[in-house]
Amino acid sequence: MHIWVDADACPKVVKDILFRAAERVGVSMTLVANQPMSLPPSRHIRAIQVASGFDVADNEIVKRLHPGDLVITADIPLAAEVIAKQAHALNPRGELYTQDNVRERLNMRDFMETLRASGVQTGGPATLNARDRQAFGNALDAFLAKHGPH
């Protein structure tokens, strides 16, 4: 099992939780982004920098992904591709995407896009708060206890 991080939009606090978990559990993790990243010294953590462009990082993750891997992303279309490849996707708020809920999220995303295209102000996602960070840490710990290296 490998952890892939859609790192361009991943909040720093979530990356810090991931860095500690990778060290604690000894799981390999790769951050994929289109900009340079600073990483803590670790034999478990590495980064791949991809070219700038729409979905370039997402496509790199999907290309390298294996069934059973975990992807950290808030990108719903990426989560859908991850699920289709028999891997797992967890968002930075601690929600594990499933076959059922990713379809619902895609439909809602498309609906909101249609509203925005017609001029309706929909606002963005709420700021990540302490409860979200706790939920992410708990969901990650539960996932690693079940699927991580043993």
Short mmCIF file of C-alpha atoms in Angstrom, two decimals:
data_model
loop_
_atom_site.label_atom_id
_atom_site.label_comp_id
_atom_site.label_asym_id
_atom_site.label_seq_id
_atom_site.Cartn_x
_atom_site.Cartn_y
_atom_site.Cartn_z
CA MET A 1 0.00 0.00 0.00
CA HIS A 2 1.23 3.45 -0.96
CA ILE A 3 -0.16 6.89 -0.10
CA TRP A 4 -0.43 9.41 -2.95
CA VAL A 5 -1.10 13.06 -2.13
CA ASP A 6 -2.69 15.49 -4.58
CA ALA A 7 -0.38 18.07 -3.05
CA ASP A 8 -1.09 21.31 -4.93
CA ALA A 9 -4.33 21.95 -3.04
CA CYS A 10 -3.64 19.88 0.08
CA PRO A 11 -3.57 22.09 3.20
CA LYS A 12 -0.23 22.26 5.03
CA VAL A 13 -1.80 21.02 8.28
CA VAL A 14 -3.03 17.88 6.47
CA LYS A 15 0.43 17.32 4.94
CA ASP A 16 1.93 17.58 8.45
CA ILE A 17 -0.48 14.92 9.72
CA LEU A 18 0.47 12.73 6.75
CA PHE A 19 4.21 13.21 7.34
CA ARG A 20 3.87 12.11 10.98
CA ALA A 21 1.73 9.11 10.02
CA ALA A 22 4.17 7.97 7.31
CA GLU A 23 6.99 7.99 9.84
CA ARG A 24 4.98 6.39 12.64
CA VAL A 25 3.59 3.56 10.51
CA GLY A 26 6.44 3.24 8.01
CA VAL A 27 4.25 3.62 4.93
CA SER A 28 5.60 5.02 1.66
CA MET A 29 4.10 8.30 0.56
CA THR A 30 4.50 10.40 -2.59
CA LEU A 31 3.33 13.98 -2.94
CA VAL A 32 2.53 15.02 -6.52
CA ALA A 33 2.40 18.72 -7.42
CA ASN A 34 3.28 21.13 -10.18
CA GLN A 35 5.47 23.23 -7.90
CA PRO A 36 8.51 22.46 -5.72
CA MET A 37 7.74 21.21 -2.21
CA SER A 38 9.74 21.09 0.97
CA LEU A 39 9.61 17.70 2.67
CA PRO A 40 10.85 16.52 6.02
CA PRO A 41 13.87 14.21 5.84
CA SER A 42 12.44 10.70 5.61
CA ARG A 43 13.05 7.46 3.79
CA HIS A 44 9.25 7.06 3.50
CA ILE A 45 8.35 10.41 1.90
CA ARG A 46 9.14 11.66 -1.59
CA ALA A 47 7.78 14.16 -4.08
CA ILE A 48 7.21 14.24 -7.81
CA GLN A 49 7.02 17.60 -9.54
CA VAL A 50 4.98 17.55 -12.74
CA ALA A 51 4.50 20.20 -15.43
CA SER A 52 1.89 22.87 -14.89
CA GLY A 53 -1.43 22.30 -16.55
CA PHE A 54 -4.98 21.17 -16.02
CA ASP A 55 -5.12 17.73 -14.29
CA VAL A 56 -1.42 16.98 -14.90
CA ALA A 57 -0.83 16.00 -11.25
CA ASP A 58 -4.09 14.04 -11.15
CA ASN A 59 -3.17 12.12 -14.30
CA GLU A 60 0.27 11.29 -12.87
CA ILE A 61 -1.31 9.89 -9.70
CA VAL A 62 -3.79 7.77 -11.68
CA LYS A 63 -0.99 6.48 -13.93
CA ARG A 64 1.14 5.32 -10.96
CA LEU A 65 -1.69 4.13 -8.72
CA HIS A 66 -2.12 0.47 -7.75
CA PRO A 67 -5.25 -1.23 -6.35
CA GLY A 68 -5.35 -0.80 -2.58
CA ASP A 69 -3.33 2.44 -2.57
CA LEU A 70 -4.68 5.52 -0.77
CA VAL A 71 -5.01 8.92 -2.45
CA ILE A 72 -5.48 12.09 -0.42
CA THR A 73 -7.52 14.55 -2.47
CA ALA A 74 -10.45 16.94 -2.40
CA ASP A 75 -10.75 16.59 -6.19
CA ILE A 76 -13.94 14.61 -6.80
CA PRO A 77 -13.22 13.57 -10.43
CA LEU A 78 -9.80 12.29 -9.28
CA ALA A 79 -11.46 10.41 -6.40
CA ALA A 80 -13.84 8.80 -8.91
CA GLU A 81 -10.90 7.61 -11.04
CA VAL A 82 -9.14 6.29 -7.92
CA ILE A 83 -12.24 4.31 -6.88
CA ALA A 84 -12.56 2.92 -10.43
CA LYS A 85 -8.99 1.56 -10.13
CA GLN A 86 -9.86 -0.30 -6.88
CA ALA A 87 -7.90 2.13 -4.75
CA HIS A 88 -9.06 4.36 -1.88
CA ALA A 89 -9.57 8.13 -1.70
CA LEU A 90 -9.75 10.24 1.45
CA ASN A 91 -10.44 13.96 1.46
CA PRO A 92 -8.70 16.46 3.79
CA ARG A 93 -11.85 16.66 5.94
CA GLY A 94 -11.66 12.95 6.77
CA GLU A 95 -14.33 11.63 4.40
CA LEU A 96 -13.49 8.36 2.70
CA TYR A 97 -14.93 8.31 -0.80
CA THR A 98 -16.88 5.20 -1.82
CA GLN A 99 -18.41 3.99 -5.06
CA ASP A 100 -21.78 5.37 -3.90
CA ASN A 101 -20.84 8.72 -2.38
CA VAL A 102 -18.37 9.69 -5.11
CA ARG A 103 -21.17 9.45 -7.68
CA GLU A 104 -23.35 11.72 -5.51
CA ARG A 105 -20.47 14.21 -5.11
CA LEU A 106 -19.85 14.27 -8.87
CA ASN A 107 -23.53 15.01 -9.52
CA MET A 108 -23.54 17.82 -6.92
CA ARG A 109 -20.28 19.23 -8.33
CA ASP A 110 -21.75 19.28 -11.84
CA PHE A 111 -24.92 20.93 -10.55
CA MET A 112 -22.93 23.64 -8.73
CA GLU A 113 -20.83 24.21 -11.87
CA THR A 114 -24.04 24.73 -13.86
CA LEU A 115 -25.26 27.26 -11.28
CA ARG A 116 -21.95 29.15 -11.37
CA ALA A 117 -21.99 29.16 -15.19
CA SER A 118 -25.42 30.81 -15.07
CA GLY A 119 -24.11 33.56 -12.77
CA VAL A 120 -25.22 32.27 -9.38
CA GLN A 121 -22.70 32.96 -6.60
CA THR A 122 -22.21 29.64 -4.80
CA GLY A 123 -19.20 30.43 -2.62
CA GLY A 124 -16.37 28.01 -2.00
CA PRO A 125 -15.77 25.32 0.57
CA ALA A 126 -15.57 26.33 4.22
CA THR A 127 -12.14 26.83 5.74
CA LEU A 128 -10.58 23.71 7.21
CA ASN A 129 -11.14 23.89 10.97
CA ALA A 130 -9.93 21.97 14.03
CA ARG A 131 -12.81 19.50 13.81
CA ASP A 132 -11.91 18.78 10.16
CA ARG A 133 -8.26 18.20 11.05
CA GLN A 134 -9.29 15.84 13.86
CA ALA A 135 -11.66 13.98 11.53
CA PHE A 136 -8.90 13.62 8.94
CA GLY A 137 -6.39 12.34 11.50
CA ASN A 138 -8.90 9.84 12.87
CA ALA A 139 -9.93 8.61 9.41
CA LEU A 140 -6.29 8.26 8.35
CA ASP A 141 -5.40 6.34 11.53
CA ALA A 142 -8.39 4.01 11.06
CA PHE A 143 -7.48 3.41 7.43
CA LEU A 144 -3.82 2.70 8.22
CA ALA A 145 -4.79 0.35 11.06
CA LYS A 146 -6.92 -1.64 8.62
CA HIS A 147 -4.89 -1.40 5.39
CA GLY A 148 -1.40 -0.17 6.31
CA PRO A 149 1.85 -2.11 6.52
CA HIS A 150 1.73 -4.69 9.30
#
